[in-house]
GROMACS .gro file of C-alpha atoms in nm:
model
  513
    1UNK     CA    1  -4.284  -1.814   2.502
    2UNK     CA    2  -4.646  -1.906   2.529
    3UNK     CA    3  -4.845  -1.610   2.664
    4UNK     CA    4  -5.101  -1.838   2.826
    5UNK     CA    5  -4.846  -2.013   3.045
    6UNK     CA    6  -4.668  -1.781   3.281
    7UNK     CA    7  -4.349  -1.935   3.420
    8UNK     CA    8  -4.309  -1.646   3.663
    9UNK     CA    9  -4.444  -1.673   4.017
   10UNK     CA   10  -4.812  -1.569   4.032
   11UNK     CA   11  -4.890  -1.254   4.227
   12UNK     CA   12  -5.148  -1.436   4.436
   13UNK     CA   13  -5.090  -1.807   4.478
   14UNK     CA   14  -5.407  -2.012   4.488
   15UNK     CA   15  -5.356  -2.239   4.785
   16UNK     CA   16  -5.512  -2.581   4.749
   17UNK     CA   17  -5.740  -2.675   5.039
   18UNK     CA   18  -5.611  -2.947   5.269
   19UNK     CA   19  -5.871  -3.199   5.153
   20UNK     CA   20  -5.805  -3.143   4.779
   21UNK     CA   21  -5.711  -3.455   4.585
   22UNK     CA   22  -5.331  -3.453   4.555
   23UNK     CA   23  -5.173  -3.553   4.222
   24UNK     CA   24  -4.805  -3.552   4.122
   25UNK     CA   25  -4.777  -3.521   3.742
   26UNK     CA   26  -4.444  -3.664   3.618
   27UNK     CA   27  -4.329  -3.580   3.266
   28UNK     CA   28  -4.016  -3.548   3.051
   29UNK     CA   29  -4.137  -3.223   2.890
   30UNK     CA   30  -4.371  -2.935   2.972
   31UNK     CA   31  -4.460  -2.621   2.774
   32UNK     CA   32  -4.330  -2.347   2.807
   33UNK     CA   33  -4.018  -2.478   2.984
   34UNK     CA   34  -3.902  -2.766   2.763
   35UNK     CA   35  -4.086  -2.941   2.479
   36UNK     CA   36  -4.045  -3.134   2.156
   37UNK     CA   37  -4.408  -3.216   2.079
   38UNK     CA   38  -4.759  -3.296   2.198
   39UNK     CA   39  -4.654  -3.434   2.539
   40UNK     CA   40  -4.517  -3.089   2.627
   41UNK     CA   41  -4.848  -2.925   2.535
   42UNK     CA   42  -5.050  -3.172   2.744
   43UNK     CA   43  -4.816  -3.135   3.043
   44UNK     CA   44  -4.843  -2.756   3.029
   45UNK     CA   45  -5.223  -2.751   3.001
   46UNK     CA   46  -5.385  -3.049   3.179
   47UNK     CA   47  -5.234  -2.982   3.526
   48UNK     CA   48  -5.356  -2.619   3.502
   49UNK     CA   49  -5.710  -2.732   3.411
   50UNK     CA   50  -5.707  -2.980   3.702
   51UNK     CA   51  -5.580  -2.710   3.938
   52UNK     CA   52  -5.861  -2.480   3.824
   53UNK     CA   53  -6.101  -2.759   3.923
   54UNK     CA   54  -5.965  -2.753   4.278
   55UNK     CA   55  -5.716  -3.043   4.267
   56UNK     CA   56  -5.373  -3.001   4.427
   57UNK     CA   57  -5.171  -3.092   4.117
   58UNK     CA   58  -4.794  -3.046   4.098
   59UNK     CA   59  -4.566  -3.114   3.801
   60UNK     CA   60  -4.213  -3.257   3.804
   61UNK     CA   61  -3.962  -3.272   3.517
   62UNK     CA   62  -3.585  -3.251   3.468
   63UNK     CA   63  -3.395  -2.922   3.477
   64UNK     CA   64  -3.263  -2.928   3.122
   65UNK     CA   65  -3.003  -2.683   2.996
   66UNK     CA   66  -3.269  -2.506   2.787
   67UNK     CA   67  -3.482  -2.414   3.091
   68UNK     CA   68  -3.447  -2.048   3.191
   69UNK     CA   69  -3.340  -2.055   3.557
   70UNK     CA   70  -3.399  -1.682   3.590
   71UNK     CA   71  -3.770  -1.756   3.637
   72UNK     CA   72  -3.716  -2.034   3.894
   73UNK     CA   73  -3.627  -2.043   4.263
   74UNK     CA   74  -3.398  -2.305   4.414
   75UNK     CA   75  -3.549  -2.485   4.714
   76UNK     CA   76  -3.333  -2.544   5.023
   77UNK     CA   77  -3.210  -2.896   5.097
   78UNK     CA   78  -3.085  -3.194   4.897
   79UNK     CA   79  -3.293  -3.457   4.721
   80UNK     CA   80  -3.137  -3.799   4.781
   81UNK     CA   81  -3.220  -4.041   4.498
   82UNK     CA   82  -3.148  -4.414   4.536
   83UNK     CA   83  -2.984  -4.541   4.215
   84UNK     CA   84  -2.827  -4.866   4.095
   85UNK     CA   85  -2.494  -4.710   4.196
   86UNK     CA   86  -2.584  -4.584   4.546
   87UNK     CA   87  -2.758  -4.265   4.654
   88UNK     CA   88  -2.721  -3.956   4.430
   89UNK     CA   89  -2.769  -3.596   4.544
   90UNK     CA   90  -2.987  -3.367   4.332
   91UNK     CA   91  -3.114  -3.014   4.381
   92UNK     CA   92  -3.473  -2.903   4.331
   93UNK     CA   93  -3.598  -2.581   4.170
   94UNK     CA   94  -3.952  -2.451   4.147
   95UNK     CA   95  -4.139  -2.256   3.880
   96UNK     CA   96  -4.506  -2.193   3.806
   97UNK     CA   97  -4.771  -2.252   3.545
   98UNK     CA   98  -5.106  -2.068   3.535
   99UNK     CA   99  -5.352  -2.106   3.824
  100UNK     CA  100  -5.065  -2.126   4.074
  101UNK     CA  101  -4.959  -2.471   3.950
  102UNK     CA  102  -4.613  -2.552   4.095
  103UNK     CA  103  -4.353  -2.714   3.867
  104UNK     CA  104  -4.054  -2.884   4.032
  105UNK     CA  105  -3.731  -2.930   3.837
  106UNK     CA  106  -3.485  -3.209   3.920
  107UNK     CA  107  -3.136  -3.060   3.891
  108UNK     CA  108  -2.881  -3.332   3.818
  109UNK     CA  109  -2.636  -3.188   3.561
  110UNK     CA  110  -2.470  -3.521   3.478
  111UNK     CA  111  -2.791  -3.639   3.315
  112UNK     CA  112  -2.986  -3.327   3.221
  113UNK     CA  113  -2.744  -3.041   3.150
  114UNK     CA  114  -2.729  -3.117   2.777
  115UNK     CA  115  -2.814  -2.930   2.458
  116UNK     CA  116  -3.119  -3.147   2.378
  117UNK     CA  117  -3.388  -3.335   2.570
  118UNK     CA  118  -3.359  -3.685   2.420
  119UNK     CA  119  -3.061  -3.675   2.185
  120UNK     CA  120  -2.920  -3.523   1.864
  121UNK     CA  121  -3.123  -3.500   1.538
  122UNK     CA  122  -3.415  -3.709   1.656
  123UNK     CA  123  -3.169  -3.972   1.781
  124UNK     CA  124  -3.115  -4.077   2.142
  125UNK     CA  125  -2.844  -4.028   2.403
  126UNK     CA  126  -2.679  -4.360   2.485
  127UNK     CA  127  -2.767  -4.333   2.854
  128UNK     CA  128  -3.138  -4.246   2.818
  129UNK     CA  129  -3.235  -4.552   3.023
  130UNK     CA  130  -3.026  -4.428   3.317
  131UNK     CA  131  -3.144  -4.067   3.274
  132UNK     CA  132  -3.515  -4.143   3.278
  133UNK     CA  133  -3.495  -4.420   3.539
  134UNK     CA  134  -3.334  -4.147   3.754
  135UNK     CA  135  -3.619  -3.904   3.677
  136UNK     CA  136  -3.879  -4.168   3.772
  137UNK     CA  137  -3.706  -4.255   4.102
  138UNK     CA  138  -3.643  -3.887   4.181
  139UNK     CA  139  -4.012  -3.808   4.130
  140UNK     CA  140  -4.112  -4.065   4.392
  141UNK     CA  141  -3.847  -3.934   4.635
  142UNK     CA  142  -3.962  -3.576   4.574
  143UNK     CA  143  -4.279  -3.648   4.771
  144UNK     CA  144  -4.065  -3.708   5.083
  145UNK     CA  145  -3.850  -3.402   5.010
  146UNK     CA  146  -4.165  -3.187   4.994
  147UNK     CA  147  -4.331  -3.369   5.290
  148UNK     CA  148  -4.634  -3.389   5.062
  149UNK     CA  149  -4.798  -3.725   4.990
  150UNK     CA  150  -5.004  -3.753   4.672
  151UNK     CA  151  -5.305  -3.984   4.635
  152UNK     CA  152  -5.204  -4.045   4.272
  153UNK     CA  153  -4.882  -4.018   4.073
  154UNK     CA  154  -4.956  -3.963   3.702
  155UNK     CA  155  -4.674  -4.082   3.473
  156UNK     CA  156  -4.651  -4.011   3.098
  157UNK     CA  157  -4.501  -4.224   2.819
  158UNK     CA  158  -4.200  -4.456   2.848
  159UNK     CA  159  -3.973  -4.189   2.997
  160UNK     CA  160  -4.162  -4.202   3.328
  161UNK     CA  161  -4.321  -4.549   3.297
  162UNK     CA  162  -4.092  -4.681   3.573
  163UNK     CA  163  -4.280  -4.466   3.829
  164UNK     CA  164  -4.558  -4.728   3.875
  165UNK     CA  165  -4.289  -5.000   3.890
  166UNK     CA  166  -4.089  -4.820   4.162
  167UNK     CA  167  -4.406  -4.749   4.362
  168UNK     CA  168  -4.505  -5.113   4.334
  169UNK     CA  169  -4.159  -5.256   4.407
  170UNK     CA  170  -4.017  -5.032   4.677
  171UNK     CA  171  -4.294  -4.828   4.841
  172UNK     CA  172  -4.444  -5.089   5.072
  173UNK     CA  173  -4.461  -4.862   5.376
  174UNK     CA  174  -4.721  -4.597   5.454
  175UNK     CA  175  -4.777  -4.328   5.330
  176UNK     CA  176  -4.670  -4.407   4.971
  177UNK     CA  177  -4.807  -4.761   4.988
  178UNK     CA  178  -5.152  -4.598   4.954
  179UNK     CA  179  -5.052  -4.401   4.643
  180UNK     CA  180  -5.218  -4.510   4.315
  181UNK     CA  181  -5.044  -4.474   3.977
  182UNK     CA  182  -5.182  -4.368   3.639
  183UNK     CA  183  -4.983  -4.411   3.316
  184UNK     CA  184  -5.081  -4.218   3.002
  185UNK     CA  185  -4.968  -4.347   2.660
  186UNK     CA  186  -4.939  -4.053   2.421
  187UNK     CA  187  -4.799  -4.262   2.132
  188UNK     CA  188  -4.764  -4.642   2.155
  189UNK     CA  189  -4.489  -4.631   1.890
  190UNK     CA  190  -4.235  -4.510   2.148
  191UNK     CA  191  -4.177  -4.771   2.419
  192UNK     CA  192  -3.832  -4.727   2.578
  193UNK     CA  193  -3.669  -5.049   2.456
  194UNK     CA  194  -3.316  -5.128   2.582
  195UNK     CA  195  -3.083  -5.430   2.602
  196UNK     CA  196  -3.202  -5.674   2.867
  197UNK     CA  197  -2.867  -5.676   3.050
  198UNK     CA  198  -2.915  -5.303   3.120
  199UNK     CA  199  -3.181  -5.388   3.381
  200UNK     CA  200  -2.907  -5.328   3.640
  201UNK     CA  201  -2.930  -4.953   3.565
  202UNK     CA  202  -3.294  -4.945   3.678
  203UNK     CA  203  -3.202  -5.068   4.028
  204UNK     CA  204  -3.466  -5.342   3.996
  205UNK     CA  205  -3.363  -5.687   4.113
  206UNK     CA  206  -3.496  -6.020   3.985
  207UNK     CA  207  -3.801  -6.012   4.208
  208UNK     CA  208  -3.889  -5.648   4.150
  209UNK     CA  209  -3.838  -5.631   3.773
  210UNK     CA  210  -4.150  -5.833   3.689
  211UNK     CA  211  -4.305  -5.741   3.355
  212UNK     CA  212  -4.013  -5.533   3.229
  213UNK     CA  213  -3.890  -5.785   2.971
  214UNK     CA  214  -4.047  -5.813   2.624
  215UNK     CA  215  -3.913  -6.039   2.346
  216UNK     CA  216  -3.563  -6.048   2.496
  217UNK     CA  217  -3.535  -5.672   2.560
  218UNK     CA  218  -3.623  -5.432   2.839
  219UNK     CA  219  -3.948  -5.248   2.760
  220UNK     CA  220  -4.025  -4.968   3.004
  221UNK     CA  221  -4.369  -4.889   2.864
  222UNK     CA  222  -4.474  -5.256   2.895
  223UNK     CA  223  -4.357  -5.259   3.259
  224UNK     CA  224  -4.559  -4.946   3.333
  225UNK     CA  225  -4.870  -5.087   3.161
  226UNK     CA  226  -4.846  -5.401   3.373
  227UNK     CA  227  -4.787  -5.226   3.706
  228UNK     CA  228  -4.993  -4.902   3.690
  229UNK     CA  229  -5.324  -4.888   3.878
  230UNK     CA  230  -5.487  -4.740   3.567
  231UNK     CA  231  -5.374  -4.680   3.208
  232UNK     CA  232  -5.503  -4.403   2.982
  233UNK     CA  233  -5.446  -4.288   2.628
  234UNK     CA  234  -5.539  -3.971   2.445
  235UNK     CA  235  -5.863  -4.063   2.264
  236UNK     CA  236  -6.135  -4.330   2.294
  237UNK     CA  237  -6.075  -4.464   1.941
  238UNK     CA  238  -5.698  -4.489   1.998
  239UNK     CA  239  -5.766  -4.688   2.320
  240UNK     CA  240  -5.953  -4.943   2.105
  241UNK     CA  241  -5.701  -4.937   1.818
  242UNK     CA  242  -5.392  -5.008   2.031
  243UNK     CA  243  -5.549  -5.335   2.147
  244UNK     CA  244  -5.523  -5.462   1.785
  245UNK     CA  245  -5.219  -5.605   1.607
  246UNK     CA  246  -5.244  -5.330   1.344
  247UNK     CA  247  -5.192  -5.045   1.592
  248UNK     CA  248  -5.057  -5.206   1.913
  249UNK     CA  249  -4.688  -5.196   1.813
  250UNK     CA  250  -4.637  -5.537   1.977
  251UNK     CA  251  -4.803  -5.447   2.309
  252UNK     CA  252  -5.163  -5.526   2.205
  253UNK     CA  253  -5.183  -5.840   2.421
  254UNK     CA  254  -5.051  -5.656   2.728
  255UNK     CA  255  -5.310  -5.383   2.669
  256UNK     CA  256  -5.592  -5.634   2.616
  257UNK     CA  257  -5.494  -5.792   2.950
  258UNK     CA  258  -5.552  -5.449   3.111
  259UNK     CA  259  -5.859  -5.363   2.899
  260UNK     CA  260  -6.082  -5.306   3.204
  261UNK     CA  261  -5.825  -5.056   3.340
  262UNK     CA  262  -5.762  -4.879   3.005
  263UNK     CA  263  -5.945  -4.553   2.930
  264UNK     CA  264  -5.927  -4.321   2.627
  265UNK     CA  265  -5.959  -3.954   2.729
  266UNK     CA  266  -5.951  -3.699   2.451
  267UNK     CA  267  -5.686  -3.428   2.486
  268UNK     CA  268  -5.803  -3.068   2.495
  269UNK     CA  269  -5.653  -2.761   2.332
  270UNK     CA  270  -5.546  -2.429   2.483
  271UNK     CA  271  -5.845  -2.212   2.396
  272UNK     CA  272  -5.668  -1.897   2.515
  273UNK     CA  273  -5.377  -1.935   2.272
  274UNK     CA  274  -5.599  -2.069   1.990
  275UNK     CA  275  -5.882  -1.815   1.970
  276UNK     CA  276  -5.974  -1.652   1.636
  277UNK     CA  277  -6.139  -1.364   1.825
  278UNK     CA  278  -5.812  -1.247   1.981
  279UNK     CA  279  -5.522  -1.437   1.816
  280UNK     CA  280  -5.228  -1.190   1.793
  281UNK     CA  281  -5.088  -1.373   1.486
  282UNK     CA  282  -5.388  -1.289   1.265
  283UNK     CA  283  -5.442  -0.980   1.046
  284UNK     CA  284  -5.814  -0.979   1.140
  285UNK     CA  285  -6.036  -1.143   1.402
  286UNK     CA  286  -6.361  -1.334   1.362
  287UNK     CA  287  -6.612  -1.567   1.533
  288UNK     CA  288  -6.888  -1.808   1.428
  289UNK     CA  289  -7.125  -1.520   1.350
  290UNK     CA  290  -6.889  -1.314   1.132
  291UNK     CA  291  -6.681  -1.479   0.860
  292UNK     CA  292  -6.585  -1.157   0.678
  293UNK     CA  293  -6.254  -1.135   0.864
  294UNK     CA  294  -6.174  -1.498   0.775
  295UNK     CA  295  -6.175  -1.382   0.412
  296UNK     CA  296  -5.925  -1.108   0.505
  297UNK     CA  297  -5.701  -1.372   0.666
  298UNK     CA  298  -5.723  -1.582   0.348
  299UNK     CA  299  -5.633  -1.289   0.121
  300UNK     CA  300  -5.338  -1.194   0.344
  301UNK     CA  301  -5.202  -1.550   0.343
  302UNK     CA  302  -5.242  -1.578  -0.036
  303UNK     CA  303  -5.027  -1.265  -0.067
  304UNK     CA  304  -4.772  -1.400   0.184
  305UNK     CA  305  -4.758  -1.730  -0.007
  306UNK     CA  306  -4.723  -1.566  -0.349
  307UNK     CA  307  -5.050  -1.724  -0.468
  308UNK     CA  308  -5.307  -1.529  -0.669
  309UNK     CA  309  -5.544  -1.347  -0.436
  310UNK     CA  310  -5.874  -1.522  -0.511
  311UNK     CA  311  -6.171  -1.562  -0.280
  312UNK     CA  312  -6.346  -1.789  -0.534
  313UNK     CA  313  -6.102  -2.081  -0.499
  314UNK     CA  314  -6.076  -2.314  -0.197
  315UNK     CA  315  -5.750  -2.294  -0.001
  316UNK     CA  316  -5.622  -2.627   0.138
  317UNK     CA  317  -5.390  -2.610   0.441
  318UNK     CA  318  -5.138  -2.868   0.564
  319UNK     CA  319  -4.950  -2.824   0.896
  320UNK     CA  320  -4.772  -3.140   0.997
  321UNK     CA  321  -4.460  -3.348   1.041
  322UNK     CA  322  -4.371  -3.470   0.692
  323UNK     CA  323  -4.364  -3.838   0.786
  324UNK     CA  324  -4.508  -4.176   0.693
  325UNK     CA  325  -4.728  -4.174   1.008
  326UNK     CA  326  -4.895  -3.853   0.888
  327UNK     CA  327  -4.969  -4.002   0.542
  328UNK     CA  328  -4.757  -3.736   0.373
  329UNK     CA  329  -4.606  -3.988   0.127
  330UNK     CA  330  -4.962  -4.053   0.003
  331UNK     CA  331  -5.045  -3.682  -0.020
  332UNK     CA  332  -4.727  -3.623  -0.222
  333UNK     CA  333  -4.836  -3.892  -0.471
  334UNK     CA  334  -5.188  -3.743  -0.492
  335UNK     CA  335  -5.070  -3.387  -0.573
  336UNK     CA  336  -5.072  -3.411  -0.957
  337UNK     CA  337  -5.440  -3.509  -0.958
  338UNK     CA  338  -5.532  -3.263  -0.680
  339UNK     CA  339  -5.384  -2.982  -0.888
  340UNK     CA  340  -5.627  -3.067  -1.169
  341UNK     CA  341  -5.897  -2.930  -0.934
  342UNK     CA  342  -5.929  -2.552  -0.908
  343UNK     CA  343  -5.762  -2.527  -0.564
  344UNK     CA  344  -5.465  -2.366  -0.391
  345UNK     CA  345  -5.255  -2.532  -0.119
  346UNK     CA  346  -5.020  -2.407   0.153
  347UNK     CA  347  -4.799  -2.647   0.348
  348UNK     CA  348  -4.587  -2.600   0.660
  349UNK     CA  349  -4.380  -2.893   0.784
  350UNK     CA  350  -4.053  -3.074   0.832
  351UNK     CA  351  -3.954  -3.436   0.858
  352UNK     CA  352  -3.845  -3.713   0.624
  353UNK     CA  353  -3.593  -3.563   0.374
  354UNK     CA  354  -3.742  -3.753   0.078
  355UNK     CA  355  -4.095  -3.638   0.157
  356UNK     CA  356  -3.971  -3.282   0.213
  357UNK     CA  357  -3.805  -3.292  -0.129
  358UNK     CA  358  -4.120  -3.413  -0.304
  359UNK     CA  359  -4.314  -3.109  -0.177
  360UNK     CA  360  -4.030  -2.870  -0.263
  361UNK     CA  361  -4.032  -3.003  -0.620
  362UNK     CA  362  -4.412  -2.993  -0.646
  363UNK     CA  363  -4.414  -2.629  -0.534
  364UNK     CA  364  -4.141  -2.548  -0.788
  365UNK     CA  365  -4.334  -2.708  -1.075
  366UNK     CA  366  -4.676  -2.563  -0.976
  367UNK     CA  367  -4.616  -2.227  -0.799
  368UNK     CA  368  -4.972  -2.129  -0.900
  369UNK     CA  369  -5.110  -2.415  -0.688
  370UNK     CA  370  -4.873  -2.479  -0.396
  371UNK     CA  371  -4.657  -2.282  -0.155
  372UNK     CA  372  -4.450  -2.511   0.070
  373UNK     CA  373  -4.264  -2.386   0.378
  374UNK     CA  374  -4.044  -2.689   0.440
  375UNK     CA  375  -3.775  -2.774   0.695
  376UNK     CA  376  -3.885  -2.587   1.006
  377UNK     CA  377  -4.176  -2.484   1.224
  378UNK     CA  378  -4.312  -2.129   1.244
  379UNK     CA  379  -4.571  -2.081   1.519
  380UNK     CA  380  -4.718  -1.756   1.385
  381UNK     CA  381  -4.747  -1.901   1.035
  382UNK     CA  382  -4.928  -2.209   1.169
  383UNK     CA  383  -5.191  -1.978   1.325
  384UNK     CA  384  -5.227  -1.783   0.997
  385UNK     CA  385  -5.270  -2.107   0.796
  386UNK     CA  386  -5.538  -2.236   1.037
  387UNK     CA  387  -5.731  -1.909   1.008
  388UNK     CA  388  -5.695  -1.859   0.632
  389UNK     CA  389  -5.760  -2.210   0.499
  390UNK     CA  390  -6.098  -2.339   0.390
  391UNK     CA  391  -5.995  -2.702   0.450
  392UNK     CA  392  -5.715  -2.874   0.641
  393UNK     CA  393  -5.572  -3.205   0.514
  394UNK     CA  394  -5.487  -3.472   0.775
  395UNK     CA  395  -5.446  -3.811   0.602
  396UNK     CA  396  -5.275  -3.979   0.900
  397UNK     CA  397  -5.207  -4.354   0.906
  398UNK     CA  398  -5.265  -4.335   1.282
  399UNK     CA  399  -5.329  -4.037   1.509
  400UNK     CA  400  -5.349  -4.096   1.887
  401UNK     CA  401  -5.536  -3.768   1.939
  402UNK     CA  402  -5.434  -3.494   1.698
  403UNK     CA  403  -5.467  -3.125   1.783
  404UNK     CA  404  -5.469  -2.953   1.443
  405UNK     CA  405  -5.819  -3.075   1.357
  406UNK     CA  406  -5.944  -2.913   1.680
  407UNK     CA  407  -5.754  -2.589   1.609
  408UNK     CA  408  -5.904  -2.595   1.256
  409UNK     CA  409  -6.262  -2.639   1.371
  410UNK     CA  410  -6.215  -2.354   1.618
  411UNK     CA  411  -6.100  -2.134   1.326
  412UNK     CA  412  -6.385  -2.233   1.092
  413UNK     CA  413  -6.158  -2.451   0.877
  414UNK     CA  414  -6.307  -2.790   0.786
  415UNK     CA  415  -6.083  -3.097   0.823
  416UNK     CA  416  -6.041  -3.357   0.548
  417UNK     CA  417  -5.906  -3.647   0.751
  418UNK     CA  418  -5.859  -4.020   0.773
  419UNK     CA  419  -6.105  -4.175   1.023
  420UNK     CA  420  -5.849  -4.294   1.280
  421UNK     CA  421  -5.784  -4.234   1.652
  422UNK     CA  422  -5.867  -3.888   1.777
  423UNK     CA  423  -5.947  -3.764   1.425
  424UNK     CA  424  -6.243  -4.001   1.412
  425UNK     CA  425  -6.354  -3.897   1.763
  426UNK     CA  426  -6.347  -3.520   1.704
  427UNK     CA  427  -6.477  -3.485   1.345
  428UNK     CA  428  -6.840  -3.555   1.251
  429UNK     CA  429  -6.890  -3.683   0.896
  430UNK     CA  430  -7.063  -3.443   0.655
  431UNK     CA  431  -7.415  -3.542   0.543
  432UNK     CA  432  -7.492  -3.382   0.209
  433UNK     CA  433  -7.868  -3.426   0.250
  434UNK     CA  434  -7.894  -3.227   0.573
  435UNK     CA  435  -7.569  -3.031   0.588
  436UNK     CA  436  -7.488  -3.192   0.924
  437UNK     CA  437  -7.130  -3.270   1.029
  438UNK     CA  438  -6.802  -3.082   1.078
  439UNK     CA  439  -6.568  -3.237   0.820
  440UNK     CA  440  -6.492  -3.498   0.556
  441UNK     CA  441  -6.362  -3.841   0.664
  442UNK     CA  442  -6.228  -4.140   0.468
  443UNK     CA  443  -6.083  -4.484   0.548
  444UNK     CA  444  -5.860  -4.618   0.267
  445UNK     CA  445  -5.529  -4.434   0.259
  446UNK     CA  446  -5.454  -4.425  -0.114
  447UNK     CA  447  -5.388  -4.133  -0.352
  448UNK     CA  448  -5.718  -4.210  -0.528
  449UNK     CA  449  -5.928  -4.204  -0.209
  450UNK     CA  450  -5.753  -3.888  -0.091
  451UNK     CA  451  -5.828  -3.724  -0.427
  452UNK     CA  452  -6.191  -3.841  -0.416
  453UNK     CA  453  -6.267  -3.712  -0.065
  454UNK     CA  454  -6.091  -3.379  -0.138
  455UNK     CA  455  -6.298  -3.357  -0.456
  456UNK     CA  456  -6.611  -3.417  -0.246
  457UNK     CA  457  -6.514  -3.133  -0.009
  458UNK     CA  458  -6.430  -2.899  -0.298
  459UNK     CA  459  -6.757  -2.972  -0.483
  460UNK     CA  460  -6.945  -2.903  -0.157
  461UNK     CA  461  -6.759  -2.570  -0.133
  462UNK     CA  462  -6.870  -2.473  -0.486
  463UNK     CA  463  -7.219  -2.631  -0.501
  464UNK     CA  464  -7.351  -2.613  -0.141
  465UNK     CA  465  -7.189  -2.306   0.016
  466UNK     CA  466  -7.471  -2.284   0.274
  467UNK     CA  467  -7.362  -2.628   0.407
  468UNK     CA  468  -7.002  -2.506   0.438
  469UNK     CA  469  -7.123  -2.203   0.638
  470UNK     CA  470  -7.332  -2.425   0.869
  471UNK     CA  471  -7.043  -2.669   0.927
  472UNK     CA  472  -6.803  -2.384   1.000
  473UNK     CA  473  -7.033  -2.231   1.261
  474UNK     CA  474  -7.098  -2.575   1.415
  475UNK     CA  475  -6.725  -2.652   1.437
  476UNK     CA  476  -6.643  -2.315   1.593
  477UNK     CA  477  -6.899  -2.371   1.870
  478UNK     CA  478  -6.752  -2.708   1.978
  479UNK     CA  479  -6.593  -2.716   2.324
  480UNK     CA  480  -6.242  -2.860   2.286
  481UNK     CA  481  -6.112  -2.693   2.603
  482UNK     CA  482  -5.921  -2.893   2.865
  483UNK     CA  483  -6.201  -2.860   3.122
  484UNK     CA  484  -6.396  -3.162   2.988
  485UNK     CA  485  -6.084  -3.381   2.988
  486UNK     CA  486  -5.991  -3.256   3.336
  487UNK     CA  487  -6.329  -3.363   3.476
  488UNK     CA  488  -6.279  -3.713   3.334
  489UNK     CA  489  -5.924  -3.735   3.474
  490UNK     CA  490  -6.050  -3.631   3.816
  491UNK     CA  491  -6.306  -3.916   3.812
  492UNK     CA  492  -6.032  -4.156   3.700
  493UNK     CA  493  -5.796  -4.043   3.980
  494UNK     CA  494  -6.067  -4.092   4.244
  495UNK     CA  495  -6.151  -4.440   4.110
  496UNK     CA  496  -5.783  -4.541   4.087
  497UNK     CA  497  -5.718  -4.416   4.439
  498UNK     CA  498  -6.012  -4.619   4.571
  499UNK     CA  499  -5.913  -4.930   4.380
  500UNK     CA  500  -5.552  -4.915   4.491
  501UNK     CA  501  -5.560  -5.060   4.837
  502UNK     CA  502  -5.264  -5.279   4.940
  503UNK     CA  503  -5.011  -5.325   4.658
  504UNK     CA  504  -5.000  -5.682   4.527
  505UNK     CA  505  -4.733  -5.902   4.678
  506UNK     CA  506  -4.407  -5.932   4.491
  507UNK     CA  507  -4.155  -6.206   4.570
  508UNK     CA  508  -3.806  -6.133   4.698
  509UNK     CA  509  -3.816  -5.756   4.682
  510UNK     CA  510  -3.488  -5.606   4.795
  511UNK     CA  511  -3.490  -5.236   4.864
  512UNK     CA  512  -3.217  -5.031   4.703
  513UNK     CA  513  -2.925  -4.907   4.914
   0.00000   0.00000   0.00000
């Protein structure tokens, strides 16, 4: 479990004042209850930061099999959810995040009592459309169940992108007719595409399914983009990139049509969990004024990795999914030349079997240069790599936000990254005349460019150590906490709520049974 997120009921609940802005945050995953990736981290942290700012934010997600019910309480009553097949009865449980943030769990075993969230081995359950349409409709109905009317419902990714559609299509009557919707796109590559004849399972009729079709298929994300009051994504650069054919994954025109309603808001990181001054996973603690203990962390990791214990050689860290998106195929091809430099490298990751194999073989042939932990994720080890490394490699093809570069800067580890998405927004390019900057950025993703920019970083490490020290201290003092993002989201909610007056007319809307 994550020590910063207590799922148990807080001793003293902070009660939100009556006039606080009310927001229902709808998600398919939320740390520490159920997660597969970055969406879970955001869902576990952003609502807490908003709550700490005085908003009445509540989270809703499915009650998956993996959720520990021992820390939840079942609420009395039955949640009736209109579906394509008539009304379904669900139960509702409640747990807590920090700051007295309530989390409601939709208990419908037929859809959610399964071993995995989305499907086996990165695949998908065949009824995911029905499962997540149910979650979206249940979230809207939950407001009636709780007798609590939000000003804004905040949906996330394709799994809950039908929330704005259901609000728009079915909630014509006060009080929900006044409710604005915000849709956040965490990764445009995942859109919720299904056969067009499956529209029946959404409960949307001809008149109410406007915008859901895309090139002969259903596309839930497209429908949400078209119908939400406001659309956000997880960094300003990514908001610009997804309006281009290179990065829009086929939805660039739909996003350009909503450009005035599209905002990029940089994700934050959990600065309680990721803090080099108190991190329980580290052998020694440090801050921007004392780097001695960072050396201890480096020596300890070199021993753990079976590399020679040398302070005079730069240590390159890699913590990532071993996939094409992350540029790991290019890094694998660059390794022979990188190993001609006097460097060591540690890698933690899992992903594409071919890419995994290339790093396993590289580590076997050059055990003096590379230790690769491949095939799984180890949370403690990821903290030790962040603290011990001198540089972190992130050659991503695209990166909506990215968190590791922010963790790295907080731990005095300088990123070597491709200038894309959130990487470009959070890293300042090094200036070798003045020593300004917080990292080393490049554009062309080729083995040669990756070698060149790493060589630039390594030569800086050897020839201008005072610049490295300045950049480390500068990076460690950056504020990547969620509070800045939460302030921006609050402004966005207020604006969306004001802008959303009467919903636009839709022809021939038939309410569900």
